[in-house]
Amino acid sequence: MPGFCQPVRHMTRTEKLLAELIALPSVNPAFLPPRHPFAGERRVSDFLASVAAHAGLEVEFHDVLPGRRNFIARLLPRNKIQQTILLAPHMDTVGADGTKFIPQRKNGRLYGRGACDTKGTIAAMLEAVCELAGSKSRPQSAQIVFAGLIDEENAQAGSRALAASGFKADLAIVGEPTKLQVITAHKGSLWLQLQTHGKAAHSAYPHLGKNAVHEMAHIVDAIESDYAAQLKKRKHKLLGAGTVNVGKISGGTQPNIVPDACTIEIDRRTLPGETETSVRREITALLASKKLSAKISSAQHAPALALETDHRLPLVQKFLRSVRQSRPAGVNYFCDAAVLAAGGIPSVVFGPGDIAQAHTVDEWISLAELERAKDLLTGFFRSLP
Ligand SMILES: [Zn+2]
């Protein structure tokens, strides 16, 4: 980034790292036309590798998709490894116009695409590890692994590949903007398609046909009213109730034909323990009770399960203590944590910034919170054996 790397007064190393990351577009290719210059995590992973190698960390890349790879950096302990902590923020962002890749500092905030989701967390985590690498008081037998993951914003190919590789850790801290709260639970997101079938007929003789759109209208009402009310009754301690949204509908071809097919797509935000099978069973039973019927199929390529990590695990307790948080917390949005947890790694979510600013036109992060994140992480690392 010509012109940006000159040291600026009052800029901490973490802020400088974040500003450099914002200036390297890494938009998820799923949101851009083919071969767009802003697409992919490659620039970010190459840059992180040079920063990490310079600090003395062991650096490697894991190919995941064509031209897209996870970046791994390790801080090895002096003695035999007895514990592994994984830091797992994602390197991809949602799209933005070109001006959003020029970091802007204003009123104690840094603006730019990815500032809070999740380049801020990348900067805080990597800076904490680099600081530790250069200090005398680093863990003697705990290994700290930083993993910059690809594709979180779309299909989580990065975390899925890491989990499938058999990588194991005693605790994963997944980076998302949580306002520095340790999150142990989040909802899952299940997309289903429902289809009704009728019989086509000339609209001058509608009694000869069976209207699939009419049938679907009853189903939409049953889901948005009865099913939503049913979900409200079942509450999770940290997450509240699950929800459902009919987000898409299509059916019929033209006004003078009785439609023979209609399709809807729904997004069901699930609680820990709920699966696609259990949700399908609930919807089928509801429709049957109202003498309605639809063919239900999956509308997503990979499962996005809810997260629930036992907050009594010693390492989770230790992390909660070191950020001075008395109780665990939950969030509604899905992230890489559930994928890593399903792969057998106890996972929590943590990072500076507020999810309310993520994906917005004027994404920003508080610089004080960014610095605090780095300090809290450093404190936690220093408490490790
Ligand atoms: Zn994110």
CSV table of C-alpha atoms and ligand atoms in Angstrom, one decimal:
chain,number,residue,atom,x,y,z
A,1,MET,CA,0.0,0.0,0.0
A,2,PRO,CA,2.1,2.8,-1.2
A,3,GLY,CA,1.6,5.9,0.9
A,4,PHE,CA,0.1,4.1,3.9
A,5,CYS,CA,3.1,2.4,5.6
A,6,GLN,CA,4.8,5.5,6.8
A,7,PRO,CA,4.7,5.5,10.6
A,8,VAL,CA,1.9,7.8,11.8
A,9,ARG,CA,2.2,9.5,15.1
A,10,HIS,CA,-0.2,8.1,17.8
A,11,MET,CA,-0.8,4.9,15.8
A,12,THR,CA,-0.4,1.7,17.8
A,13,ARG,CA,1.0,-1.5,16.1
A,14,THR,CA,-2.4,-3.1,16.3
A,15,GLU,CA,-4.1,-0.1,14.6
A,16,LYS,CA,-1.4,0.0,11.9
A,17,LEU,CA,-1.9,-3.7,11.2
A,18,LEU,CA,-5.6,-3.2,11.0
A,19,ALA,CA,-5.3,-0.2,8.6
A,20,GLU,CA,-3.0,-2.3,6.4
A,21,LEU,CA,-5.5,-5.2,6.4
A,22,ILE,CA,-8.4,-2.9,5.4
A,23,ALA,CA,-6.3,-1.6,2.5
A,24,LEU,CA,-6.0,-5.2,1.2
A,25,PRO,CA,-9.5,-6.1,-0.3
A,26,SER,CA,-10.5,-9.7,0.5
A,27,VAL,CA,-14.1,-9.8,-0.6
A,28,ASN,CA,-15.6,-13.2,-0.7
A,29,PRO,CA,-15.7,-14.2,-4.4
A,30,ALA,CA,-19.3,-15.5,-3.9
A,31,PHE,CA,-20.4,-11.8,-3.8
A,32,LEU,CA,-18.5,-10.6,-6.9
A,33,PRO,CA,-18.4,-11.3,-10.7
A,34,PRO,CA,-15.7,-13.8,-11.8
A,35,ARG,CA,-12.0,-12.6,-11.6
A,36,HIS,CA,-12.9,-9.3,-9.8
A,37,PRO,CA,-9.8,-7.5,-8.6
A,38,PHE,CA,-11.1,-7.3,-5.0
A,39,ALA,CA,-11.9,-11.0,-4.8
A,40,GLY,CA,-10.3,-13.6,-2.5
A,41,GLU,CA,-8.2,-13.8,0.7
A,42,ARG,CA,-4.8,-14.2,-1.0
A,43,ARG,CA,-3.5,-10.7,-0.5
A,44,VAL,CA,-4.4,-10.8,3.2
A,45,SER,CA,-2.9,-14.3,3.8
A,46,ASP,CA,0.3,-13.4,2.1
A,47,PHE,CA,0.6,-10.2,4.1
A,48,LEU,CA,-0.2,-12.0,7.4
A,49,ALA,CA,2.5,-14.6,6.6
A,50,SER,CA,5.1,-11.9,6.2
A,51,VAL,CA,4.1,-10.2,9.5
A,52,ALA,CA,4.1,-13.6,11.3
A,53,ALA,CA,7.4,-14.8,9.8
A,54,HIS,CA,9.0,-11.5,10.7
A,55,ALA,CA,7.9,-12.0,14.4
A,56,GLY,CA,9.5,-15.5,14.4
A,57,LEU,CA,6.3,-17.6,14.1
A,58,GLU,CA,6.2,-20.9,12.1
A,59,VAL,CA,4.1,-20.2,9.0
A,60,GLU,CA,2.2,-22.6,6.7
A,61,PHE,CA,-0.7,-22.5,4.2
A,62,HIS,CA,-3.4,-25.0,3.7
A,63,ASP,CA,-5.0,-25.1,0.2
A,64,VAL,CA,-8.8,-25.2,0.5
A,65,LEU,CA,-10.3,-24.0,-2.8
A,66,PRO,CA,-8.6,-23.0,-6.1
A,67,GLY,CA,-6.4,-20.0,-5.3
A,68,ARG,CA,-7.8,-19.8,-1.7
A,69,ARG,CA,-6.0,-21.1,1.3
A,70,ASN,CA,-6.1,-20.9,5.1
A,71,PHE,CA,-3.1,-19.3,6.7
A,72,ILE,CA,-1.6,-20.9,9.8
A,73,ALA,CA,1.0,-19.4,12.2
A,74,ARG,CA,2.3,-21.1,15.3
A,75,LEU,CA,3.9,-19.9,18.4
A,76,LEU,CA,5.6,-23.0,19.8
A,77,PRO,CA,6.4,-23.4,23.5
A,78,ARG,CA,9.9,-24.1,24.7
A,79,ASN,CA,8.8,-27.4,26.3
A,80,LYS,CA,6.7,-30.3,25.1
A,81,ILE,CA,3.3,-29.1,23.9
A,82,GLN,CA,0.6,-29.9,26.5
A,83,GLN,CA,-2.1,-27.5,25.4
A,84,THR,CA,-3.1,-25.9,22.1
A,85,ILE,CA,-5.1,-22.7,21.8
A,86,LEU,CA,-6.5,-21.9,18.4
A,87,LEU,CA,-7.3,-18.3,17.3
A,88,ALA,CA,-9.6,-18.4,14.3
A,89,PRO,CA,-10.8,-15.2,12.7
A,90,HIS,CA,-11.8,-15.1,9.1
A,91,MET,CA,-10.0,-13.2,6.3
A,92,ASP,CA,-12.9,-12.7,3.9
A,93,THR,CA,-15.3,-9.8,4.0
A,94,VAL,CA,-18.6,-8.9,2.3
A,95,GLY,CA,-18.4,-6.5,-0.7
A,96,ALA,CA,-18.0,-2.7,-0.8
A,97,ASP,CA,-17.2,0.0,-3.2
A,98,GLY,CA,-13.6,0.9,-3.8
A,99,THR,CA,-13.5,3.8,-1.3
A,100,LYS,CA,-14.2,1.4,1.6
A,101,PHE,CA,-10.7,-0.1,1.2
A,102,ILE,CA,-9.0,3.2,2.2
A,103,PRO,CA,-8.9,3.2,6.0
A,104,GLN,CA,-10.2,6.4,7.6
A,105,ARG,CA,-9.5,7.4,11.2
A,106,LYS,CA,-12.1,9.6,12.8
A,107,ASN,CA,-13.1,10.3,16.4
A,108,GLY,CA,-11.3,7.3,17.9
A,109,ARG,CA,-12.7,5.0,15.3
A,110,LEU,CA,-11.2,3.3,12.2
A,111,TYR,CA,-13.6,3.1,9.3
A,112,GLY,CA,-13.3,0.6,6.3
A,113,ARG,CA,-14.6,-2.7,5.0
A,114,GLY,CA,-13.7,-5.5,7.5
A,115,ALA,CA,-12.8,-3.1,10.3
A,116,CYS,CA,-14.9,-5.1,12.7
A,117,ASP,CA,-15.8,-8.2,10.7
A,118,THR,CA,-13.2,-9.4,11.3
A,119,LYS,CA,-10.0,-7.7,10.3
A,120,GLY,CA,-10.0,-5.9,13.7
A,121,THR,CA,-9.9,-9.3,15.5
A,122,ILE,CA,-7.2,-10.5,13.1
A,123,ALA,CA,-5.1,-7.5,14.0
A,124,ALA,CA,-5.7,-7.9,17.8
A,125,MET,CA,-5.0,-11.6,17.8
A,126,LEU,CA,-2.0,-11.6,15.6
A,127,GLU,CA,-0.4,-8.6,17.3
A,128,ALA,CA,-1.0,-10.3,20.7
A,129,VAL,CA,0.8,-13.5,19.4
A,130,CYS,CA,3.7,-11.5,17.8
A,131,GLU,CA,4.2,-9.5,21.1
A,132,LEU,CA,4.3,-12.7,23.0
A,133,ALA,CA,6.8,-14.2,20.5
A,134,GLY,CA,9.2,-11.3,21.3
A,135,SER,CA,8.8,-11.4,25.1
A,136,LYS,CA,10.4,-13.5,27.8
A,137,SER,CA,7.2,-14.4,29.6
A,138,ARG,CA,5.6,-16.7,27.0
A,139,PRO,CA,3.9,-20.0,27.8
A,140,GLN,CA,6.3,-22.9,28.5
A,141,SER,CA,4.0,-25.7,27.3
A,142,ALA,CA,1.0,-24.2,25.6
A,143,GLN,CA,1.1,-23.8,21.8
A,144,ILE,CA,-0.8,-20.9,20.3
A,145,VAL,CA,-2.0,-21.3,16.7
A,146,PHE,CA,-3.4,-18.4,14.7
A,147,ALA,CA,-5.5,-19.6,11.7
A,148,GLY,CA,-6.7,-17.0,9.2
A,149,LEU,CA,-9.7,-18.8,7.6
A,150,ILE,CA,-11.3,-18.3,4.2
A,151,ASP,CA,-14.9,-18.2,3.2
A,152,GLU,CA,-16.7,-17.6,6.5
A,153,GLU,CA,-19.2,-15.1,4.9
A,154,ASN,CA,-20.4,-17.7,2.4
A,155,ALA,CA,-20.0,-21.4,3.0
A,156,GLN,CA,-17.3,-21.7,5.7
A,157,ALA,CA,-15.0,-23.7,3.5
A,158,GLY,CA,-12.0,-22.6,5.6
A,159,SER,CA,-13.3,-23.8,9.0
A,160,ARG,CA,-14.8,-26.9,7.4
A,161,ALA,CA,-11.5,-27.8,5.9
A,162,LEU,CA,-9.6,-27.2,9.1
A,163,ALA,CA,-12.0,-29.3,11.1
A,164,ALA,CA,-11.9,-32.1,8.5
A,165,SER,CA,-8.1,-32.1,8.5
A,166,GLY,CA,-8.2,-33.5,12.0
A,167,PHE,CA,-6.6,-30.4,13.5
A,168,LYS,CA,-7.2,-30.5,17.3
A,169,ALA,CA,-7.0,-27.8,19.9
A,170,ASP,CA,-8.1,-27.6,23.6
A,171,LEU,CA,-9.9,-24.3,22.9
A,172,ALA,CA,-10.7,-22.3,19.8
A,173,ILE,CA,-11.3,-18.6,20.1
A,174,VAL,CA,-13.2,-17.7,16.9
A,175,GLY,CA,-13.0,-14.1,15.9
A,176,GLU,CA,-16.2,-12.1,15.4
A,177,PRO,CA,-17.3,-8.7,16.7
A,178,THR,CA,-18.7,-9.5,20.2
A,179,LYS,CA,-17.9,-6.3,22.0
A,180,LEU,CA,-15.2,-8.2,23.9
A,181,GLN,CA,-17.7,-10.7,25.3
A,182,VAL,CA,-16.9,-14.4,25.5
A,183,ILE,CA,-19.7,-16.1,23.6
A,184,THR,CA,-20.3,-19.8,24.3
A,185,ALA,CA,-23.6,-20.3,22.4
A,186,HIS,CA,-25.1,-19.1,19.1
A,187,LYS,CA,-28.0,-20.1,16.9
A,188,GLY,CA,-27.8,-22.2,13.8
A,189,SER,CA,-29.4,-21.3,10.5
A,190,LEU,CA,-31.4,-23.9,8.6
A,191,TRP,CA,-32.7,-23.3,5.1
A,192,LEU,CA,-35.5,-25.4,3.8
A,193,GLN,CA,-37.6,-25.4,0.6
A,194,LEU,CA,-41.3,-26.4,0.7
A,195,GLN,CA,-43.1,-27.2,-2.5
A,196,THR,CA,-46.9,-27.7,-3.1
A,197,HIS,CA,-48.2,-29.6,-6.1
A,198,GLY,CA,-51.6,-28.9,-7.6
A,199,LYS,CA,-53.3,-29.6,-11.0
A,200,ALA,CA,-53.2,-27.1,-13.9
A,201,ALA,CA,-56.5,-26.1,-15.6
A,202,HIS,CA,-57.9,-23.2,-17.6
A,203,SER,CA,-58.8,-20.4,-15.3
A,204,ALA,CA,-62.3,-20.2,-16.8
A,205,TYR,CA,-62.8,-23.6,-15.1
A,206,PRO,CA,-60.8,-23.4,-11.9
A,207,HIS,CA,-62.9,-26.3,-10.3
A,208,LEU,CA,-61.2,-28.6,-12.8
A,209,GLY,CA,-57.8,-27.8,-11.3
A,210,LYS,CA,-56.1,-27.7,-7.9
A,211,ASN,CA,-54.4,-24.4,-7.0
A,212,ALA,CA,-50.9,-24.9,-5.6
A,213,VAL,CA,-50.5,-21.2,-4.7
A,214,HIS,CA,-53.7,-21.3,-2.6
A,215,GLU,CA,-52.5,-24.4,-0.7
A,216,MET,CA,-49.1,-22.6,-0.2
A,217,ALA,CA,-50.9,-19.5,1.1
A,218,HIS,CA,-52.3,-21.6,4.0
A,219,ILE,CA,-48.9,-23.1,4.6
A,220,VAL,CA,-47.2,-19.7,4.7
A,221,ASP,CA,-49.8,-18.6,7.3
A,222,ALA,CA,-49.4,-21.7,9.3
A,223,ILE,CA,-45.6,-21.2,9.4
A,224,GLU,CA,-45.6,-17.5,10.1
A,225,SER,CA,-48.4,-17.7,12.7
A,226,ASP,CA,-48.7,-21.1,14.4
A,227,TYR,CA,-45.1,-22.4,14.0
A,228,ALA,CA,-43.6,-19.1,15.1
A,229,ALA,CA,-45.8,-19.1,18.2
A,230,GLN,CA,-44.9,-22.7,18.9
A,231,LEU,CA,-41.2,-21.7,18.7
A,232,LYS,CA,-41.6,-18.8,21.1
A,233,LYS,CA,-42.5,-21.2,23.9
A,234,ARG,CA,-39.2,-23.1,23.8
A,235,LYS,CA,-36.4,-20.9,25.2
A,236,HIS,CA,-32.7,-21.4,25.6
A,237,LYS,CA,-31.0,-19.8,28.6
A,238,LEU,CA,-28.5,-17.7,26.6
A,239,LEU,CA,-30.3,-17.5,23.2
A,240,GLY,CA,-34.0,-17.1,23.8
A,241,ALA,CA,-36.3,-18.7,21.3
A,242,GLY,CA,-35.7,-20.0,17.8
A,243,THR,CA,-37.3,-18.2,14.9
A,244,VAL,CA,-38.7,-18.8,11.4
A,245,ASN,CA,-38.9,-16.6,8.3
A,246,VAL,CA,-40.6,-17.3,5.0
A,247,GLY,CA,-38.1,-15.4,2.9
A,248,LYS,CA,-39.0,-16.4,-0.7
A,249,ILE,CA,-42.0,-17.5,-2.7
A,250,SER,CA,-42.6,-18.4,-6.3
A,251,GLY,CA,-45.5,-20.1,-8.1
A,252,GLY,CA,-47.7,-20.1,-11.2
A,253,THR,CA,-47.0,-18.9,-14.7
A,254,GLN,CA,-49.8,-16.5,-15.7
A,255,PRO,CA,-53.2,-15.3,-14.5
A,256,ASN,CA,-55.4,-17.5,-16.7
A,257,ILE,CA,-53.8,-20.8,-15.6
A,258,VAL,CA,-54.5,-22.6,-12.3
A,259,PRO,CA,-51.0,-23.0,-10.9
A,260,ASP,CA,-49.8,-26.6,-10.4
A,261,ALA,CA,-46.7,-25.7,-8.3
A,262,CYS,CA,-45.6,-23.3,-5.7
A,263,THR,CA,-42.3,-23.1,-3.8
A,264,ILE,CA,-41.2,-21.2,-0.7
A,265,GLU,CA,-37.9,-21.0,1.1
A,266,ILE,CA,-37.6,-20.6,4.8
A,267,ASP,CA,-34.8,-19.7,7.2
A,268,ARG,CA,-35.2,-21.4,10.6
A,269,ARG,CA,-32.8,-20.0,13.3
A,270,THR,CA,-32.2,-23.1,15.5
A,271,LEU,CA,-31.3,-23.7,19.1
A,272,PRO,CA,-28.6,-26.1,20.2
A,273,GLY,CA,-29.8,-29.6,19.9
A,274,GLU,CA,-32.2,-28.9,17.0
A,275,THR,CA,-31.3,-30.6,13.7
A,276,GLU,CA,-32.7,-30.6,10.2
A,277,THR,CA,-34.4,-33.9,10.9
A,278,SER,CA,-36.1,-32.5,14.1
A,279,VAL,CA,-37.2,-29.3,12.3
A,280,ARG,CA,-38.6,-31.2,9.3
A,281,ARG,CA,-40.5,-33.5,11.7
A,282,GLU,CA,-42.1,-30.4,13.4
A,283,ILE,CA,-43.2,-28.8,10.2
A,284,THR,CA,-44.6,-32.0,8.8
A,285,ALA,CA,-46.6,-32.6,11.9
A,286,LEU,CA,-47.9,-29.0,11.9
A,287,LEU,CA,-49.0,-29.2,8.3
A,288,ALA,CA,-50.6,-32.6,8.8
A,289,SER,CA,-52.6,-31.2,11.8
A,290,LYS,CA,-54.0,-28.6,9.4
A,291,LYS,CA,-54.6,-31.1,6.6
A,292,LEU,CA,-51.9,-29.4,4.5
A,293,SER,CA,-49.0,-31.0,2.7
A,294,ALA,CA,-45.8,-30.0,1.0
A,295,LYS,CA,-42.6,-31.7,-0.1
A,296,ILE,CA,-39.8,-30.5,2.1
A,297,SER,CA,-36.2,-30.4,1.0
A,298,SER,CA,-32.9,-28.8,2.0
A,299,ALA,CA,-32.0,-25.4,0.5
A,300,GLN,CA,-28.4,-25.2,1.8
A,301,HIS,CA,-25.2,-26.9,0.8
A,302,ALA,CA,-23.8,-27.5,4.2
A,303,PRO,CA,-25.3,-27.6,7.7
A,304,ALA,CA,-25.1,-24.5,9.8
A,305,LEU,CA,-25.7,-25.9,13.3
A,306,ALA,CA,-26.1,-24.0,16.6
A,307,LEU,CA,-23.2,-23.7,19.0
A,308,GLU,CA,-23.2,-24.6,22.7
A,309,THR,CA,-19.9,-25.0,24.5
A,310,ASP,CA,-19.8,-26.0,28.1
A,311,HIS,CA,-18.8,-22.8,30.0
A,312,ARG,CA,-17.6,-25.0,32.9
A,313,LEU,CA,-14.6,-26.3,30.9
A,314,PRO,CA,-11.5,-25.2,32.7
A,315,LEU,CA,-10.0,-23.3,29.7
A,316,VAL,CA,-13.3,-21.5,29.1
A,317,GLN,CA,-13.4,-20.6,32.7
A,318,LYS,CA,-9.9,-19.3,32.6
A,319,PHE,CA,-10.6,-17.2,29.5
A,320,LEU,CA,-13.8,-15.8,31.1
A,321,ARG,CA,-11.8,-14.9,34.2
A,322,SER,CA,-9.1,-13.2,32.2
A,323,VAL,CA,-11.6,-10.9,30.4
A,324,ARG,CA,-13.3,-10.4,33.8
A,325,GLN,CA,-16.7,-11.8,32.6
A,326,SER,CA,-18.8,-13.6,35.2
A,327,ARG,CA,-21.3,-15.3,33.0
A,328,PRO,CA,-21.1,-16.7,29.4
A,329,ALA,CA,-23.2,-15.1,26.7
A,330,GLY,CA,-25.0,-16.0,23.5
A,331,VAL,CA,-25.6,-14.4,20.1
A,332,ASN,CA,-28.1,-15.0,17.3
A,333,TYR,CA,-25.8,-15.1,14.3
A,334,PHE,CA,-24.1,-18.2,13.0
A,335,CYS,CA,-20.3,-18.4,12.6
A,336,ASP,CA,-17.2,-20.6,12.2
A,337,ALA,CA,-17.4,-21.6,15.9
A,338,ALA,CA,-20.1,-24.2,15.3
A,339,VAL,CA,-18.1,-25.8,12.5
A,340,LEU,CA,-15.0,-26.1,14.6
A,341,ALA,CA,-17.1,-27.4,17.6
A,342,ALA,CA,-18.7,-30.0,15.4
A,343,GLY,CA,-15.1,-31.1,14.5
A,344,GLY,CA,-14.4,-31.7,18.2
A,345,ILE,CA,-12.7,-28.4,19.2
A,346,PRO,CA,-14.4,-26.7,22.2
A,347,SER,CA,-15.1,-23.2,20.7
A,348,VAL,CA,-16.0,-19.8,21.9
A,349,VAL,CA,-16.4,-16.5,20.0
A,350,PHE,CA,-14.6,-13.3,20.9
A,351,GLY,CA,-13.6,-10.1,19.3
A,352,PRO,CA,-13.6,-6.3,19.4
A,353,GLY,CA,-16.4,-4.4,17.6
A,354,ASP,CA,-20.1,-4.6,17.4
A,355,ILE,CA,-22.0,-6.9,15.0
A,356,ALA,CA,-24.4,-4.0,14.4
A,357,GLN,CA,-21.6,-2.3,12.4
A,358,ALA,CA,-20.7,-5.5,10.4
A,359,HIS,CA,-21.8,-5.6,6.8
A,360,THR,CA,-22.9,-1.9,6.9
A,361,VAL,CA,-21.8,0.7,4.4
A,362,ASP,CA,-19.9,2.6,7.2
A,363,GLU,CA,-18.3,-0.3,9.0
A,364,TRP,CA,-16.0,0.9,11.8
A,365,ILE,CA,-14.3,-0.2,15.0
A,366,SER,CA,-13.5,1.6,18.2
A,367,LEU,CA,-9.7,1.9,18.4
A,368,ALA,CA,-9.8,1.8,22.2
A,369,GLU,CA,-11.7,-1.5,22.0
A,370,LEU,CA,-9.3,-2.9,19.5
A,371,GLU,CA,-6.3,-2.2,21.8
A,372,ARG,CA,-8.2,-3.6,24.7
A,373,ALA,CA,-8.9,-6.8,22.8
A,374,LYS,CA,-5.1,-7.2,22.2
A,375,ASP,CA,-4.4,-6.6,25.9
A,376,LEU,CA,-7.1,-9.1,27.1
A,377,LEU,CA,-5.7,-11.8,24.7
A,378,THR,CA,-2.1,-11.1,25.8
A,379,GLY,CA,-3.3,-11.4,29.4
A,380,PHE,CA,-5.0,-14.7,28.7
A,381,PHE,CA,-1.9,-16.1,26.9
A,382,ARG,CA,0.3,-15.2,29.8
A,383,SER,CA,-1.9,-17.1,32.1
A,384,LEU,CA,-1.3,-20.3,30.2
A,385,PRO,CA,1.2,-22.9,31.4
B,1,ZN,ZN,-17.6,-12.3,10.5
